[in-house]
């Protein structure tokens, strides 16, 4: 603790620093002003003069009470160091100690609640009126709220005299420590008081010098990098030892580094990173570090030591110890390790690097559900929700479930609030189950959605659609759940952390968005063509009353991710994918076209609102929307026939499903693997070279390249892939489509894809080649269908602005957006 470097921001005027006053006994009140002696202004002569009080009765009659404002209390550790006490007397406070000696000890109680924690210090024998205690009292505040009483957190401080029969009180005081929750540390000298009986007036009883420090605790990740060791004790009689590092914490699975074979006494641990999750109570125990020599039998301890976890945490409100990416101050140094029964024998040094990443808080209010699929054949089902967040760490720490709504049926209500810690998490997964007393619980439906819009805005209120596979394996809608989400985080820290390839958002943007909410709504109304009155009440005739204008506005703002007042194809696809909907680019473009009345390729709020108000949204068409917008809230009728559009949309979707199914059956029947495809591509390159190279083959040639018999089933696949109707197919598209079903790592498939389409062999792909890859992977023939995907690829992958994508950039993009480049395998799960 003493090695910590506290940062003390200027104290707010309304929050007092620690103050001391006379003790408050039960049944009495002392409205006496707090007497705090300025620190650093004492010498032996000053103390006697400073401790002189006016008559106690005058002080109680004339001085006004101190008014305190209780700051926000946070978990943490309070360390009270008693440096010394002076001017103590054995019996009467005014009586000087001349010959008589005392045996004093400290007794400190934090708070006034029942069973408030009390620490008793050691007895110092044969002391005079000035006692050098030099003793620390430590209080762990896992839940600080019970320590507050009457708008303050107080430390009752007593100096006792140890006697054979009964200990007596020499002096006492109540010290306010609520200011430490804001200022973190304070050093000062405080007056002590004494009175023999409750009816007696207060008498001065000396003073005490204290140093107090509050270490705020946080949940989050502690990243440890094991760097190297030196001068470590050799545990092997012959040869070199094989050291490794191990970390152990309260209620956590131990974490260990890899073993360094023949590392010896001076070895490098290669900076290996270990990620430790610090829960709400982990900090109450120390982090135990040990270094072992791995043996065939039991491993030998080279050395060990403990770390105080609070030294690596810093409350983000100070912010001087957090960088722009939300990372805590780096602690990197050589640490001594020890052996022996008392761990007092030096056995070497280890260089470690610690860095803390604080967690934000996701507040989930599970309100209700509607139209859930009924999983019980008899009676009413008992639904509950399980929430999970995806993380690079052990996901068991980020899983939570609600209470069960017994007999909730298809429209349960929970009205329950849950909290989850967020560090690098960016996606929330929700599963709704029917609880059964016999057998396993039945999954009603599930959904997952991105948390990035919540990090950006801070508050979301939405209905989430659940989906699940039916008896036939088709993904169907299973109901909706009403959620209210809030995100609370340390100021200045942008989330998600530890995600360098993602957009991050700090509290500045959230505060600005909340402050500008009314201006934003007005801008949306202006862009949509509605006036203020029409925005609230202007509904075309025949409109449905299923959704209120507030519901429609909330839905529009949720989908409008970039908050420009319009919804584009990219935003629609993102939302649908997060909801688990399998969607193609053609389908998304068709959705936009059906609602886009002015042909600008995006959906305004006016167009979106009319769609939501339409009595039959499935048959909505944009051909009359412009007239309705201009006439709103006028008299134009809603509703035109959209059956042709729906039929064409269904036909395209069915054709794609058939292609996927035939490719999957082909792969299973012929045990397609990456070596098989690589050999087929080499054979194709030998056939398709020279001046007559086109990249296209006929049916017999395709079968010859793939080493299969020309059956009717393969002929059907050939015809579906023959987009031009000229009895030929693009062989690269066939091979790349089959690549999606080969059981191979993503990196292997990327390399194969890159090799096939880098026709000029210059080690990069241009926009045309990227377009061909996306057409093949998404099983479409029109380049316009993947134009936006190509834009995304070039924007995300072409980091150097060269207009091309090299293999490293291609691999990074594939890992970041796997379903953008390889979507066939994902879509096939719907069948």
PDB file of C-alpha atoms in Angstrom, residues 435-641:
ATOM      1  CA  UNK A 435     -38.583 -24.545 -17.199  1.00  0.00           C
ATOM      2  CA  UNK A 436     -39.584 -28.183 -16.672  1.00  0.00           C
ATOM      3  CA  UNK A 437     -39.536 -30.065 -13.395  1.00  0.00           C
ATOM      4  CA  UNK A 438     -38.862 -33.348 -15.196  1.00  0.00           C
ATOM      5  CA  UNK A 439     -36.177 -33.542 -17.859  1.00  0.00           C
ATOM      6  CA  UNK A 440     -34.227 -30.697 -19.455  1.00  0.00           C
ATOM      7  CA  UNK A 441     -35.721 -27.267 -20.062  1.00  0.00           C
ATOM      8  CA  UNK A 442     -37.083 -26.578 -23.547  1.00  0.00           C
ATOM      9  CA  UNK A 443     -35.583 -23.819 -25.705  1.00  0.00           C
ATOM     10  CA  UNK A 444     -38.372 -21.503 -26.864  1.00  0.00           C
ATOM     11  CA  UNK A 445     -36.187 -19.235 -28.986  1.00  0.00           C
ATOM     12  CA  UNK A 446     -33.024 -17.175 -29.044  1.00  0.00           C
ATOM     13  CA  UNK A 447     -31.585 -13.987 -30.463  1.00  0.00           C
ATOM     14  CA  UNK A 448     -28.287 -12.134 -30.550  1.00  0.00           C
ATOM     15  CA  UNK A 449     -27.600  -8.491 -31.280  1.00  0.00           C
ATOM     16  CA  UNK A 450     -24.723  -6.047 -31.315  1.00  0.00           C
ATOM     17  CA  UNK A 451     -24.079  -3.850 -28.261  1.00  0.00           C
ATOM     18  CA  UNK A 452     -22.335  -1.143 -30.289  1.00  0.00           C
ATOM     19  CA  UNK A 453     -25.498   0.990 -30.720  1.00  0.00           C
ATOM     20  CA  UNK A 454     -25.973   0.822 -26.940  1.00  0.00           C
ATOM     21  CA  UNK A 455     -22.357   1.883 -26.290  1.00  0.00           C
ATOM     22  CA  UNK A 456     -22.981   4.789 -28.606  1.00  0.00           C
ATOM     23  CA  UNK A 457     -26.327   5.997 -27.304  1.00  0.00           C
ATOM     24  CA  UNK A 458     -26.354   4.754 -23.699  1.00  0.00           C
ATOM     25  CA  UNK A 459     -30.044   3.757 -23.578  1.00  0.00           C
ATOM     26  CA  UNK A 460     -32.161   1.464 -25.779  1.00  0.00           C
ATOM     27  CA  UNK A 461     -35.741   0.299 -25.432  1.00  0.00           C
ATOM     28  CA  UNK A 462     -36.757  -2.360 -27.948  1.00  0.00           C
ATOM     29  CA  UNK A 463     -38.659  -5.540 -28.761  1.00  0.00           C
ATOM     30  CA  UNK A 464     -36.288  -8.355 -29.730  1.00  0.00           C
ATOM     31  CA  UNK A 465     -37.506 -11.114 -32.055  1.00  0.00           C
ATOM     32  CA  UNK A 466     -36.752 -14.697 -31.004  1.00  0.00           C
ATOM     33  CA  UNK A 467     -36.079 -17.417 -33.565  1.00  0.00           C
ATOM     34  CA  UNK A 468     -35.618 -21.166 -33.482  1.00  0.00           C
ATOM     35  CA  UNK A 469     -35.690 -24.150 -35.830  1.00  0.00           C
ATOM     36  CA  UNK A 470     -39.015 -25.915 -36.256  1.00  0.00           C
ATOM     37  CA  UNK A 471     -39.591 -29.648 -36.705  1.00  0.00           C
ATOM     38  CA  UNK A 472     -38.510 -29.402 -40.346  1.00  0.00           C
ATOM     39  CA  UNK A 473     -35.309 -27.513 -39.604  1.00  0.00           C
ATOM     40  CA  UNK A 474     -36.544 -24.167 -40.833  1.00  0.00           C
ATOM     41  CA  UNK A 475     -35.687 -21.041 -38.830  1.00  0.00           C
ATOM     42  CA  UNK A 476     -38.964 -19.455 -37.722  1.00  0.00           C
ATOM     43  CA  UNK A 477     -40.112 -16.592 -35.517  1.00  0.00           C
ATOM     44  CA  UNK A 478     -40.872 -17.715 -31.945  1.00  0.00           C
ATOM     45  CA  UNK A 479     -42.059 -14.535 -30.241  1.00  0.00           C
ATOM     46  CA  UNK A 480     -40.717 -11.216 -28.975  1.00  0.00           C
ATOM     47  CA  UNK A 481     -39.160  -9.946 -25.743  1.00  0.00           C
ATOM     48  CA  UNK A 482     -39.365  -6.358 -24.504  1.00  0.00           C
ATOM     49  CA  UNK A 483     -36.023  -5.127 -23.137  1.00  0.00           C
ATOM     50  CA  UNK A 484     -34.828  -1.821 -21.717  1.00  0.00           C
ATOM     51  CA  UNK A 485     -31.018  -1.573 -21.864  1.00  0.00           C
ATOM     52  CA  UNK A 486     -28.677   0.962 -20.302  1.00  0.00           C
ATOM     53  CA  UNK A 487     -24.896   1.175 -20.370  1.00  0.00           C
ATOM     54  CA  UNK A 488     -22.955   2.855 -17.551  1.00  0.00           C
ATOM     55  CA  UNK A 489     -19.190   3.203 -17.778  1.00  0.00           C
ATOM     56  CA  UNK A 490     -16.239   5.126 -16.315  1.00  0.00           C
ATOM     57  CA  UNK A 491     -15.841   8.563 -17.872  1.00  0.00           C
ATOM     58  CA  UNK A 492     -13.430   8.821 -20.764  1.00  0.00           C
ATOM     59  CA  UNK A 493     -13.158   5.070 -21.363  1.00  0.00           C
ATOM     60  CA  UNK A 494     -14.293   3.913 -24.829  1.00  0.00           C
ATOM     61  CA  UNK A 495     -16.014   0.535 -25.166  1.00  0.00           C
ATOM     62  CA  UNK A 496     -15.584  -2.193 -26.183  1.00  0.00           C
ATOM     63  CA  UNK A 497     -12.027  -2.453 -24.892  1.00  0.00           C
ATOM     64  CA  UNK A 498      -9.406  -4.805 -26.342  1.00  0.00           C
ATOM     65  CA  UNK A 499     -11.110  -4.727 -29.761  1.00  0.00           C
ATOM     66  CA  UNK A 500      -8.716  -2.747 -31.979  1.00  0.00           C
ATOM     67  CA  UNK A 501     -10.676  -3.462 -35.179  1.00  0.00           C
ATOM     68  CA  UNK A 502     -14.018  -2.164 -33.855  1.00  0.00           C
ATOM     69  CA  UNK A 503     -15.523   1.272 -33.433  1.00  0.00           C
ATOM     70  CA  UNK A 504     -15.513   2.348 -29.782  1.00  0.00           C
ATOM     71  CA  UNK A 505     -17.635   4.886 -27.907  1.00  0.00           C
ATOM     72  CA  UNK A 506     -16.996   6.738 -24.646  1.00  0.00           C
ATOM     73  CA  UNK A 507     -19.308   8.665 -22.336  1.00  0.00           C
ATOM     74  CA  UNK A 508     -18.729  11.945 -24.197  1.00  0.00           C
ATOM     75  CA  UNK A 509     -20.681  10.748 -27.200  1.00  0.00           C
ATOM     76  CA  UNK A 510     -23.397   9.183 -25.020  1.00  0.00           C
ATOM     77  CA  UNK A 511     -23.868  12.447 -23.095  1.00  0.00           C
ATOM     78  CA  UNK A 512     -23.956  14.487 -26.292  1.00  0.00           C
ATOM     79  CA  UNK A 513     -26.556  12.187 -27.804  1.00  0.00           C
ATOM     80  CA  UNK A 514     -28.807  12.417 -24.763  1.00  0.00           C
ATOM     81  CA  UNK A 515     -28.394  16.192 -24.601  1.00  0.00           C
ATOM     82  CA  UNK A 516     -29.205  16.589 -28.285  1.00  0.00           C
ATOM     83  CA  UNK A 517     -32.102  14.098 -28.325  1.00  0.00           C
ATOM     84  CA  UNK A 518     -34.771  16.727 -28.955  1.00  0.00           C
ATOM     85  CA  UNK A 519     -32.730  18.358 -31.744  1.00  0.00           C
ATOM     86  CA  UNK A 520     -32.180  14.965 -33.348  1.00  0.00           C
ATOM     87  CA  UNK A 521     -35.906  14.176 -33.348  1.00  0.00           C
ATOM     88  CA  UNK A 522     -36.647  17.539 -34.929  1.00  0.00           C
ATOM     89  CA  UNK A 523     -34.042  16.859 -37.644  1.00  0.00           C
ATOM     90  CA  UNK A 524     -35.584  13.475 -38.408  1.00  0.00           C
ATOM     91  CA  UNK A 525     -39.012  15.063 -38.656  1.00  0.00           C
ATOM     92  CA  UNK A 526     -37.710  17.739 -41.016  1.00  0.00           C
ATOM     93  CA  UNK A 527     -35.897  15.226 -43.238  1.00  0.00           C
ATOM     94  CA  UNK A 528     -38.999  13.040 -43.427  1.00  0.00           C
ATOM     95  CA  UNK A 529     -41.211  15.884 -44.712  1.00  0.00           C
ATOM     96  CA  UNK A 530     -43.548  15.921 -41.697  1.00  0.00           C
ATOM     97  CA  UNK A 531     -44.232  18.957 -39.583  1.00  0.00           C
ATOM     98  CA  UNK A 532     -44.214  18.829 -35.810  1.00  0.00           C
ATOM     99  CA  UNK A 533     -47.940  18.207 -35.553  1.00  0.00           C
ATOM    100  CA  UNK A 534     -47.914  15.535 -38.239  1.00  0.00           C
ATOM    101  CA  UNK A 535     -44.996  13.820 -36.533  1.00  0.00           C
ATOM    102  CA  UNK A 536     -47.220  13.130 -33.551  1.00  0.00           C
ATOM    103  CA  UNK A 537     -50.760  12.869 -34.866  1.00  0.00           C
ATOM    104  CA  UNK A 538     -50.675  12.968 -38.670  1.00  0.00           C
ATOM    105  CA  UNK A 539     -51.708   9.476 -39.767  1.00  0.00           C
ATOM    106  CA  UNK A 540     -52.961   8.580 -43.239  1.00  0.00           C
ATOM    107  CA  UNK A 541     -56.501   7.168 -43.427  1.00  0.00           C
ATOM    108  CA  UNK A 542     -56.767   3.410 -42.938  1.00  0.00           C
ATOM    109  CA  UNK A 543     -53.634   3.334 -40.758  1.00  0.00           C
ATOM    110  CA  UNK A 544     -53.173   0.578 -38.206  1.00  0.00           C
ATOM    111  CA  UNK A 545     -53.114   1.543 -34.534  1.00  0.00           C
ATOM    112  CA  UNK A 546     -50.808  -1.356 -33.573  1.00  0.00           C
ATOM    113  CA  UNK A 547     -47.792   0.967 -33.165  1.00  0.00           C
ATOM    114  CA  UNK A 548     -47.675   4.395 -31.577  1.00  0.00           C
ATOM    115  CA  UNK A 549     -45.567   7.147 -33.102  1.00  0.00           C
ATOM    116  CA  UNK A 550     -43.160   6.751 -30.190  1.00  0.00           C
ATOM    117  CA  UNK A 551     -42.787   3.050 -31.036  1.00  0.00           C
ATOM    118  CA  UNK A 552     -42.108   3.856 -34.699  1.00  0.00           C
ATOM    119  CA  UNK A 553     -39.635   6.612 -33.867  1.00  0.00           C
ATOM    120  CA  UNK A 554     -37.773   4.373 -31.421  1.00  0.00           C
ATOM    121  CA  UNK A 555     -37.549   1.565 -33.996  1.00  0.00           C
ATOM    122  CA  UNK A 556     -36.303   3.965 -36.694  1.00  0.00           C
ATOM    123  CA  UNK A 557     -33.589   5.392 -34.455  1.00  0.00           C
ATOM    124  CA  UNK A 558     -32.511   1.894 -33.418  1.00  0.00           C
ATOM    125  CA  UNK A 559     -32.028   0.810 -37.055  1.00  0.00           C
ATOM    126  CA  UNK A 560     -30.479   4.131 -38.148  1.00  0.00           C
ATOM    127  CA  UNK A 561     -27.019   3.252 -36.828  1.00  0.00           C
ATOM    128  CA  UNK A 562     -25.162   6.268 -38.199  1.00  0.00           C
ATOM    129  CA  UNK A 563     -27.979   8.603 -37.121  1.00  0.00           C
ATOM    130  CA  UNK A 564     -28.164  10.499 -40.427  1.00  0.00           C
ATOM    131  CA  UNK A 565     -31.973  10.369 -40.577  1.00  0.00           C
ATOM    132  CA  UNK A 566     -32.041   7.612 -43.201  1.00  0.00           C
ATOM    133  CA  UNK A 567     -31.857   3.812 -43.247  1.00  0.00           C
ATOM    134  CA  UNK A 568     -29.597   2.207 -45.834  1.00  0.00           C
ATOM    135  CA  UNK A 569     -29.178  -1.351 -47.072  1.00  0.00           C
ATOM    136  CA  UNK A 570     -26.103  -1.903 -44.899  1.00  0.00           C
ATOM    137  CA  UNK A 571     -27.973  -0.964 -41.737  1.00  0.00           C
ATOM    138  CA  UNK A 572     -30.899  -3.230 -42.577  1.00  0.00           C
ATOM    139  CA  UNK A 573     -28.612  -6.184 -43.205  1.00  0.00           C
ATOM    140  CA  UNK A 574     -26.657  -5.536 -39.979  1.00  0.00           C
ATOM    141  CA  UNK A 575     -29.805  -5.468 -37.860  1.00  0.00           C
ATOM    142  CA  UNK A 576     -31.273  -8.593 -39.483  1.00  0.00           C
ATOM    143  CA  UNK A 577     -28.032 -10.545 -39.110  1.00  0.00           C
ATOM    144  CA  UNK A 578     -27.813  -9.558 -35.441  1.00  0.00           C
ATOM    145  CA  UNK A 579     -31.378 -10.852 -35.007  1.00  0.00           C
ATOM    146  CA  UNK A 580     -30.404 -14.161 -36.590  1.00  0.00           C
ATOM    147  CA  UNK A 581     -32.186 -13.539 -39.910  1.00  0.00           C
ATOM    148  CA  UNK A 582     -30.545 -15.146 -42.956  1.00  0.00           C
ATOM    149  CA  UNK A 583     -30.717 -12.486 -45.657  1.00  0.00           C
ATOM    150  CA  UNK A 584     -29.188 -11.924 -49.107  1.00  0.00           C
ATOM    151  CA  UNK A 585     -28.118  -8.672 -50.714  1.00  0.00           C
ATOM    152  CA  UNK A 586     -30.830  -9.023 -53.344  1.00  0.00           C
ATOM    153  CA  UNK A 587     -33.464  -9.354 -50.638  1.00  0.00           C
ATOM    154  CA  UNK A 588     -32.150  -6.311 -48.771  1.00  0.00           C
ATOM    155  CA  UNK A 589     -32.071  -4.234 -51.968  1.00  0.00           C
ATOM    156  CA  UNK A 590     -35.619  -5.335 -52.733  1.00  0.00           C
ATOM    157  CA  UNK A 591     -36.724  -4.255 -49.246  1.00  0.00           C
ATOM    158  CA  UNK A 592     -35.267  -0.790 -49.809  1.00  0.00           C
ATOM    159  CA  UNK A 593     -36.775  -0.531 -53.307  1.00  0.00           C
ATOM    160  CA  UNK A 594     -40.273  -1.409 -52.046  1.00  0.00           C
ATOM    161  CA  UNK A 595     -40.211   1.447 -49.505  1.00  0.00           C
ATOM    162  CA  UNK A 596     -37.988   3.997 -51.266  1.00  0.00           C
ATOM    163  CA  UNK A 597     -40.454   6.412 -52.863  1.00  0.00           C
ATOM    164  CA  UNK A 598     -37.988   8.988 -54.248  1.00  0.00           C
ATOM    165  CA  UNK A 599     -35.446   6.505 -55.618  1.00  0.00           C
ATOM    166  CA  UNK A 600     -32.493   7.819 -53.586  1.00  0.00           C
ATOM    167  CA  UNK A 601     -31.516   4.303 -52.443  1.00  0.00           C
ATOM    168  CA  UNK A 602     -32.392   4.852 -48.790  1.00  0.00           C
ATOM    169  CA  UNK A 603     -35.423   5.002 -46.524  1.00  0.00           C
ATOM    170  CA  UNK A 604     -36.421   8.241 -44.827  1.00  0.00           C
ATOM    171  CA  UNK A 605     -38.432   8.426 -41.630  1.00  0.00           C
ATOM    172  CA  UNK A 606     -41.559   9.403 -43.573  1.00  0.00           C
ATOM    173  CA  UNK A 607     -41.273   6.308 -45.776  1.00  0.00           C
ATOM    174  CA  UNK A 608     -40.508   4.073 -42.787  1.00  0.00           C
ATOM    175  CA  UNK A 609     -43.423   5.488 -40.808  1.00  0.00           C
ATOM    176  CA  UNK A 610     -45.913   4.898 -43.616  1.00  0.00           C
ATOM    177  CA  UNK A 611     -44.729   1.298 -43.891  1.00  0.00           C
ATOM    178  CA  UNK A 612     -45.333   0.782 -40.158  1.00  0.00           C
ATOM    179  CA  UNK A 613     -48.785   2.405 -40.377  1.00  0.00           C
ATOM    180  CA  UNK A 614     -49.870   0.337 -43.371  1.00  0.00           C
ATOM    181  CA  UNK A 615     -52.659  -2.142 -42.504  1.00  0.00           C
ATOM    182  CA  UNK A 616     -50.910  -4.828 -44.612  1.00  0.00           C
ATOM    183  CA  UNK A 617     -47.129  -4.134 -44.701  1.00  0.00           C
ATOM    184  CA  UNK A 618     -46.475  -7.266 -46.794  1.00  0.00           C
ATOM    185  CA  UNK A 619     -48.365  -5.661 -49.704  1.00  0.00           C
ATOM    186  CA  UNK A 620     -46.942  -2.170 -49.234  1.00  0.00           C
ATOM    187  CA  UNK A 621     -45.475  -0.532 -52.355  1.00  0.00           C
ATOM    188  CA  UNK A 622     -43.577   2.724 -52.650  1.00  0.00           C
ATOM    189  CA  UNK A 623     -45.232   3.875 -55.874  1.00  0.00           C
ATOM    190  CA  UNK A 624     -47.821   5.861 -53.918  1.00  0.00           C
ATOM    191  CA  UNK A 625     -45.718   6.825 -50.942  1.00  0.00           C
ATOM    192  CA  UNK A 626     -44.519  10.081 -52.448  1.00  0.00           C
ATOM    193  CA  UNK A 627     -48.085  11.205 -53.020  1.00  0.00           C
ATOM    194  CA  UNK A 628     -49.034  10.160 -49.496  1.00  0.00           C
ATOM    195  CA  UNK A 629     -46.065  12.049 -48.012  1.00  0.00           C
ATOM    196  CA  UNK A 630     -47.011  15.157 -49.928  1.00  0.00           C
ATOM    197  CA  UNK A 631     -50.668  14.740 -48.934  1.00  0.00           C
ATOM    198  CA  UNK A 632     -50.083  13.707 -45.307  1.00  0.00           C
ATOM    199  CA  UNK A 633     -52.210  13.697 -43.331  1.00  0.00           C
ATOM    200  CA  UNK A 634     -54.361  13.875 -46.480  1.00  0.00           C
ATOM    201  CA  UNK A 635     -56.619  11.468 -48.290  1.00  0.00           C
ATOM    202  CA  UNK A 636     -54.506   9.190 -50.509  1.00  0.00           C
ATOM    203  CA  UNK A 637     -55.396   5.512 -50.063  1.00  0.00           C
ATOM    204  CA  UNK A 638     -52.872   2.959 -48.920  1.00  0.00           C
ATOM    205  CA  UNK A 639     -52.204  -0.401 -50.507  1.00  0.00           C
ATOM    206  CA  UNK A 640     -51.219  -1.732 -53.911  1.00  0.00           C
ATOM    207  CA  UNK A 641     -50.728  -5.278 -55.081  1.00  0.00           C
TER     208      UNK A 641
END
